[in-house]
Amino acid sequence: MAARAKRAKVCVSKEGTVAEYGMLAKDDIEDGEVLFTIPRSALLHQGTTKVSTLLEKEQSTLQSSSGWVPLLLALLYEYTSSQSHWKAYLSLWTDFKTLDHPMFWSKEERGSLLKGTGVPEAVDRDLANIQREYTDVVLPFMTRHPDLWNPGTHTLDLYTQLVAFVMAYSFQEPQDEDDDDEDEDEEKLPNPPMMVPMADMLNHVSNHNANLEFTQDSLKMVCVRPIHKGQEVFNTYGQMANWQLLHMYGFTEPCSSNGNDTADIPVAKVYEAAARGAQSDLDRQLVEEQWGVLCQMTEEEAAFVFGKQGCLTDTELYTALKVLCMSKEELSEFKDNEGWEEDDEDDEKISLALSNEGLSELKASWKRLIYEAAHLTLRSYGDGEDEEKVMDVDRALMEDKAALAGLSCRQWKALQVRYGQKSILHGLMELTKS
């Protein structure tokens, strides 16, 4: 079942890596070299587990919003089976205590350390969904098959731990773009997650040096840039902001080195900024009409995403700014026409206009909205303090090496999330201030 490593150029190690486990180069490795190969028979998923036939037979009863129930039932069975084909692999996680996702923090700890970041709200949704999925889908299924599962052993706590295990260590095979699609309008469902022994030993950084490739018979970890002897081999989990890394995987990168870090500005904050700028009852009435139109085009819970180089949801932000800065006549015409005619601004121009290079050149009314929305969002990280105080608290901590060294692991990770987001918002205010 073990993965095959080429010429033993890599090894799994507990020393010299950024986490409990990692992979090190035992020799210099060139771009394009295959580090190791994993046969598909070694993968653990609902199609390879001992209970695969039953899971396939009853798949219609295992539907859920996550789509993970078949894999999780397979893991519940294999993790507690003394005869499991994957016993050696699963024994690496004796009690899942190394998993430190925010879902395992207390609600108070999440609220105090991650306020404003969006993580506490995401975790609350996760925990509610996990409990509902376990109660409504998993428990009835296990009750029908007491010879294979036991609610006394396969508890909600273990199920939650396995959800975090899948979040942190599973892989999803990309859709095959060459597949003949009879109905091009029908959206393809993503492939279900699967556990990939050996590949999940690699840690992540945005500036990675290896990548997992999928072939018909096996999976291969391939070097994508030269790795020197003694260096750690890093995979990539995708373009992940620190809040996503913490939420899904339980770790963060230093915010200064994560080029994929982002900060969200809720659509509601842009509306609040527009409402605050209204000077008269007529102005306020116009803002309400503009907001009503915008809500028909976007969800109220949506957010505009900003990265280190500008807005990543530029088309959506462009639409919101255009609507919220319309005159009464323009809004009336917009309603009469049920939208605007073909816009003369192409995607490339919009992207440039809402990049860091273009923000300072926007119309004054647009810049004011972005500035005020960023200001309001930044204040949400504190307890009513102005944005400079909110920013200064974490800035001072980041610059104090002694204080940093005294932080707990959770405090350090939360700081990277908070300060990374705050820095992006503060930079946005600098670019759009009058």
Coordinates of C-alpha atoms in Angstrom, one line a residue, residues 123-389:
V123 CA -17.2 27.8 12.1
D124 CA -20.7 28.3 13.6
R125 CA -22.2 27.3 10.2
D126 CA -19.9 24.3 10.0
L127 CA -20.8 23.0 13.4
A128 CA -24.5 23.4 12.8
N129 CA -24.2 21.6 9.5
I130 CA -22.1 18.8 11.0
Q131 CA -24.7 18.2 13.8
R132 CA -27.6 18.3 11.3
E133 CA -25.8 15.9 8.9
Y134 CA -24.9 13.4 11.7
T135 CA -28.4 13.5 13.2
D136 CA -30.5 13.4 10.0
V137 CA -28.3 11.2 7.7
V138 CA -25.5 9.4 9.5
L139 CA -27.3 8.2 12.7
P140 CA -30.3 6.7 10.9
F141 CA -27.9 4.9 8.5
M142 CA -25.8 3.5 11.4
T143 CA -28.9 2.4 13.2
R144 CA -29.9 0.3 10.2
H145 CA -26.5 -1.4 10.1
P146 CA -25.6 -2.2 13.8
D147 CA -23.2 -4.9 12.7
L148 CA -20.8 -2.3 11.1
W149 CA -21.4 0.9 13.0
N150 CA -22.2 1.6 16.6
P151 CA -23.4 5.1 17.7
G152 CA -21.7 4.5 21.1
T153 CA -18.4 4.3 19.3
H154 CA -19.0 6.3 16.2
T155 CA -20.1 9.4 18.1
L156 CA -20.8 13.0 17.0
D157 CA -17.4 14.0 18.5
L158 CA -15.6 11.4 16.4
Y159 CA -17.6 12.4 13.3
T160 CA -16.6 16.1 13.9
Q161 CA -13.0 15.1 14.3
L162 CA -13.1 13.2 11.0
V163 CA -14.7 16.1 9.3
A164 CA -11.7 18.2 10.3
F165 CA -9.4 15.3 9.2
V166 CA -11.0 15.4 5.7
M167 CA -10.9 19.2 5.6
A168 CA -7.2 19.2 6.4
Y169 CA -5.8 16.1 4.7
S170 CA -8.1 15.1 1.8
F171 CA -7.6 15.8 -1.9
Q172 CA -10.2 16.3 -4.7
E173 CA -9.4 15.0 -8.2
P174 CA -9.9 17.8 -10.7
Q175 CA -12.7 17.3 -13.3
D176 CA -11.5 15.8 -16.5
E177 CA -12.0 18.6 -19.1
D178 CA -11.7 16.1 -21.9
D179 CA -14.8 14.2 -20.8
D180 CA -17.6 14.3 -23.4
D181 CA -20.4 16.3 -21.8
E182 CA -23.7 15.6 -23.4
D183 CA -25.4 18.4 -21.6
E184 CA -23.0 21.4 -21.5
D185 CA -25.6 23.4 -19.5
E186 CA -25.6 20.9 -16.7
E187 CA -23.2 21.8 -14.0
K188 CA -20.8 19.1 -13.1
L189 CA -20.6 18.1 -9.4
P190 CA -17.1 18.2 -8.0
N191 CA -15.4 14.9 -7.4
P192 CA -15.8 13.6 -3.8
P193 CA -12.8 14.0 -1.5
M194 CA -10.4 11.1 -0.9
M195 CA -7.5 10.4 1.5
V196 CA -4.1 10.1 -0.2
P197 CA -1.5 8.5 2.0
M198 CA 2.0 10.0 1.7
A199 CA 0.8 13.0 -0.3
D200 CA -0.9 14.4 2.9
M201 CA 2.4 14.4 4.7
L202 CA 3.5 17.4 2.7
N203 CA 2.9 20.8 4.2
H204 CA 1.6 23.9 2.3
V205 CA 3.0 27.2 1.4
S206 CA 1.8 29.6 -1.3
N207 CA 5.3 29.5 -2.9
H208 CA 5.3 25.7 -3.1
N209 CA 7.9 23.5 -4.9
A210 CA 5.8 20.4 -5.6
N211 CA 2.4 19.5 -7.0
L212 CA 0.2 16.4 -7.0
E213 CA -0.7 15.2 -10.5
F214 CA -3.5 12.7 -11.3
T215 CA -3.1 9.9 -13.9
Q216 CA -5.3 7.0 -14.7
D217 CA -3.4 4.4 -12.6
S218 CA -1.7 6.5 -10.0
L219 CA -1.1 9.9 -8.4
K220 CA 2.4 11.5 -8.6
M221 CA 4.0 14.2 -6.6
V222 CA 6.1 16.2 -9.0
C223 CA 8.8 18.8 -8.3
V224 CA 7.8 22.2 -9.9
R225 CA 11.0 24.1 -9.1
P226 CA 14.5 23.0 -7.9
I227 CA 14.7 21.8 -4.3
H228 CA 18.0 21.6 -2.5
K229 CA 19.1 18.9 -0.2
G230 CA 17.8 19.4 3.3
Q231 CA 14.9 21.7 2.2
E232 CA 11.3 20.9 3.0
V233 CA 9.1 19.8 0.1
F234 CA 5.9 21.8 0.0
N235 CA 2.7 21.0 -1.8
T236 CA 0.0 23.6 -2.4
Y237 CA -3.6 23.5 -1.3
G238 CA -4.5 26.2 -3.7
Q239 CA -4.6 30.0 -3.6
M240 CA -5.6 30.2 0.0
A241 CA -5.9 33.3 2.2
N242 CA -4.8 32.9 5.8
W243 CA -8.4 32.9 7.1
Q244 CA -9.1 30.0 4.8
L245 CA -6.0 28.1 5.8
L246 CA -6.9 28.5 9.5
H247 CA -10.6 27.6 9.0
M248 CA -10.0 24.5 6.7
Y249 CA -6.5 23.3 7.8
G250 CA -5.9 24.7 11.3
F251 CA -2.7 26.7 10.4
T252 CA -1.6 29.9 8.8
E253 CA 1.4 31.3 7.0
P254 CA 3.1 34.5 8.2
C255 CA 0.9 37.2 6.8
S256 CA 3.8 39.0 5.2
S257 CA 4.7 35.9 3.1
N258 CA 1.3 34.8 2.0
G259 CA 0.8 36.4 -1.3
N260 CA -2.8 35.0 -1.5
D261 CA -4.0 36.7 1.6
T262 CA -7.4 38.6 1.3
A263 CA -9.8 40.8 3.2
D264 CA -13.5 40.9 2.7
I265 CA -15.7 44.0 2.6
P266 CA -19.4 43.0 3.0
V267 CA -21.8 44.4 0.5
A268 CA -23.8 45.7 3.5
K269 CA -20.8 47.9 4.5
V270 CA -20.8 49.5 1.1
Y271 CA -24.5 50.2 1.5
E272 CA -23.9 51.6 5.0
A273 CA -21.1 53.9 3.6
A274 CA -23.5 55.2 1.0
A275 CA -26.3 55.8 3.5
R276 CA -23.9 57.7 5.8
G277 CA -23.0 60.0 2.9
A278 CA -26.7 61.0 2.3
Q279 CA -27.2 64.6 3.2
S280 CA -31.0 65.0 2.9
D281 CA -34.2 62.9 3.0
L282 CA -34.1 62.9 -0.8
D283 CA -30.6 61.5 -0.8
R284 CA -31.5 58.9 1.7
Q285 CA -34.5 57.9 -0.4
L286 CA -32.3 57.6 -3.4
V287 CA -29.8 55.4 -1.5
E288 CA -32.7 53.1 -0.5
E289 CA -33.8 52.8 -4.1
Q290 CA -30.3 52.1 -5.3
W291 CA -29.8 49.4 -2.6
G292 CA -33.1 47.8 -3.6
V293 CA -31.9 47.6 -7.2
L294 CA -28.5 46.2 -6.1
C295 CA -30.1 43.5 -3.9
Q296 CA -31.8 42.2 -7.0
M297 CA -28.4 41.7 -8.6
T298 CA -26.4 40.4 -5.6
E299 CA -27.0 38.6 -2.3
E300 CA -27.1 40.8 0.8
E301 CA -24.7 38.4 2.5
A302 CA -22.1 38.7 -0.3
A303 CA -18.7 40.4 0.1
F304 CA -16.2 42.1 -2.1
V305 CA -12.8 40.4 -1.9
F306 CA -9.6 42.4 -1.9
G307 CA -6.1 40.9 -2.2
K308 CA -2.7 42.5 -1.9
Q309 CA -2.9 43.8 -5.5
G310 CA -6.4 45.1 -5.6
C311 CA -10.0 43.8 -5.8
L312 CA -10.4 40.2 -6.8
T313 CA -14.2 40.5 -7.3
D314 CA -13.8 43.5 -9.6
T315 CA -16.8 43.0 -11.8
E316 CA -19.2 42.7 -8.8
L317 CA -17.6 45.8 -7.1
Y318 CA -17.8 47.8 -10.3
T319 CA -21.5 47.0 -10.6
A320 CA -22.2 48.0 -7.0
L321 CA -20.3 51.3 -7.3
K322 CA -22.0 52.1 -10.5
V323 CA -25.5 51.5 -9.0
L324 CA -24.9 53.2 -5.7
C325 CA -23.4 56.3 -7.4
M326 CA -26.2 56.8 -9.9
S327 CA -28.2 60.0 -10.1
K328 CA -32.0 59.7 -9.7
E329 CA -32.4 60.1 -13.5
E330 CA -29.8 57.4 -14.2
L331 CA -31.4 55.0 -11.8
S332 CA -34.9 55.7 -13.3
E333 CA -33.5 55.0 -16.8
F334 CA -31.8 51.9 -15.5
K335 CA -35.0 50.6 -14.1
D336 CA -37.0 51.4 -17.3
N337 CA -34.4 49.6 -19.4
E338 CA -34.3 46.7 -16.9
G339 CA -30.6 47.1 -16.7
W340 CA -28.0 49.0 -18.7
E341 CA -27.1 48.4 -22.3
E342 CA -23.9 46.6 -23.2
D343 CA -21.2 48.2 -21.1
D344 CA -18.4 49.9 -22.9
E345 CA -16.0 48.9 -20.1
D346 CA -14.4 45.5 -20.8
D347 CA -13.3 43.1 -18.0
E348 CA -9.6 44.0 -18.5
K349 CA -10.3 47.7 -18.0
I350 CA -12.5 47.1 -14.9
S351 CA -9.8 44.9 -13.4
L352 CA -7.2 47.6 -14.0
A353 CA -9.4 50.3 -12.6
L354 CA -10.0 48.4 -9.3
S355 CA -6.3 47.3 -8.9
N356 CA -4.0 49.1 -6.6
E357 CA -2.6 51.0 -9.6
G358 CA -6.0 52.2 -10.7
L359 CA -7.9 52.9 -7.4
S360 CA -6.5 56.3 -6.9
E361 CA -7.8 57.3 -10.4
L362 CA -11.4 56.4 -9.7
K363 CA -14.2 59.0 -9.6
A364 CA -14.2 60.8 -6.2
S365 CA -17.7 59.4 -5.4
W366 CA -16.5 55.8 -6.0
K367 CA -13.3 56.3 -3.9
R368 CA -15.3 57.8 -1.1
L369 CA -17.6 54.7 -1.0
I370 CA -14.6 52.3 -1.0
Y371 CA -12.8 54.3 1.6
E372 CA -15.8 54.5 4.0
A373 CA -16.7 50.8 3.5
A374 CA -13.1 49.8 4.3
H375 CA -13.1 52.1 7.3
L376 CA -16.4 50.6 8.6
T377 CA -15.1 47.1 8.0
L378 CA -11.8 47.8 9.8
R379 CA -13.7 49.1 12.9
S380 CA -15.6 45.7 13.1
Y381 CA -12.4 44.1 14.3
G382 CA -12.5 46.1 17.5
D383 CA -14.9 47.2 20.2
G384 CA -15.9 50.5 18.8
E385 CA -12.4 52.0 18.5
D386 CA -11.5 54.0 15.4
E387 CA -9.6 52.2 12.7
E388 CA -6.2 53.5 13.7
K389 CA -6.5 52.1 17.2

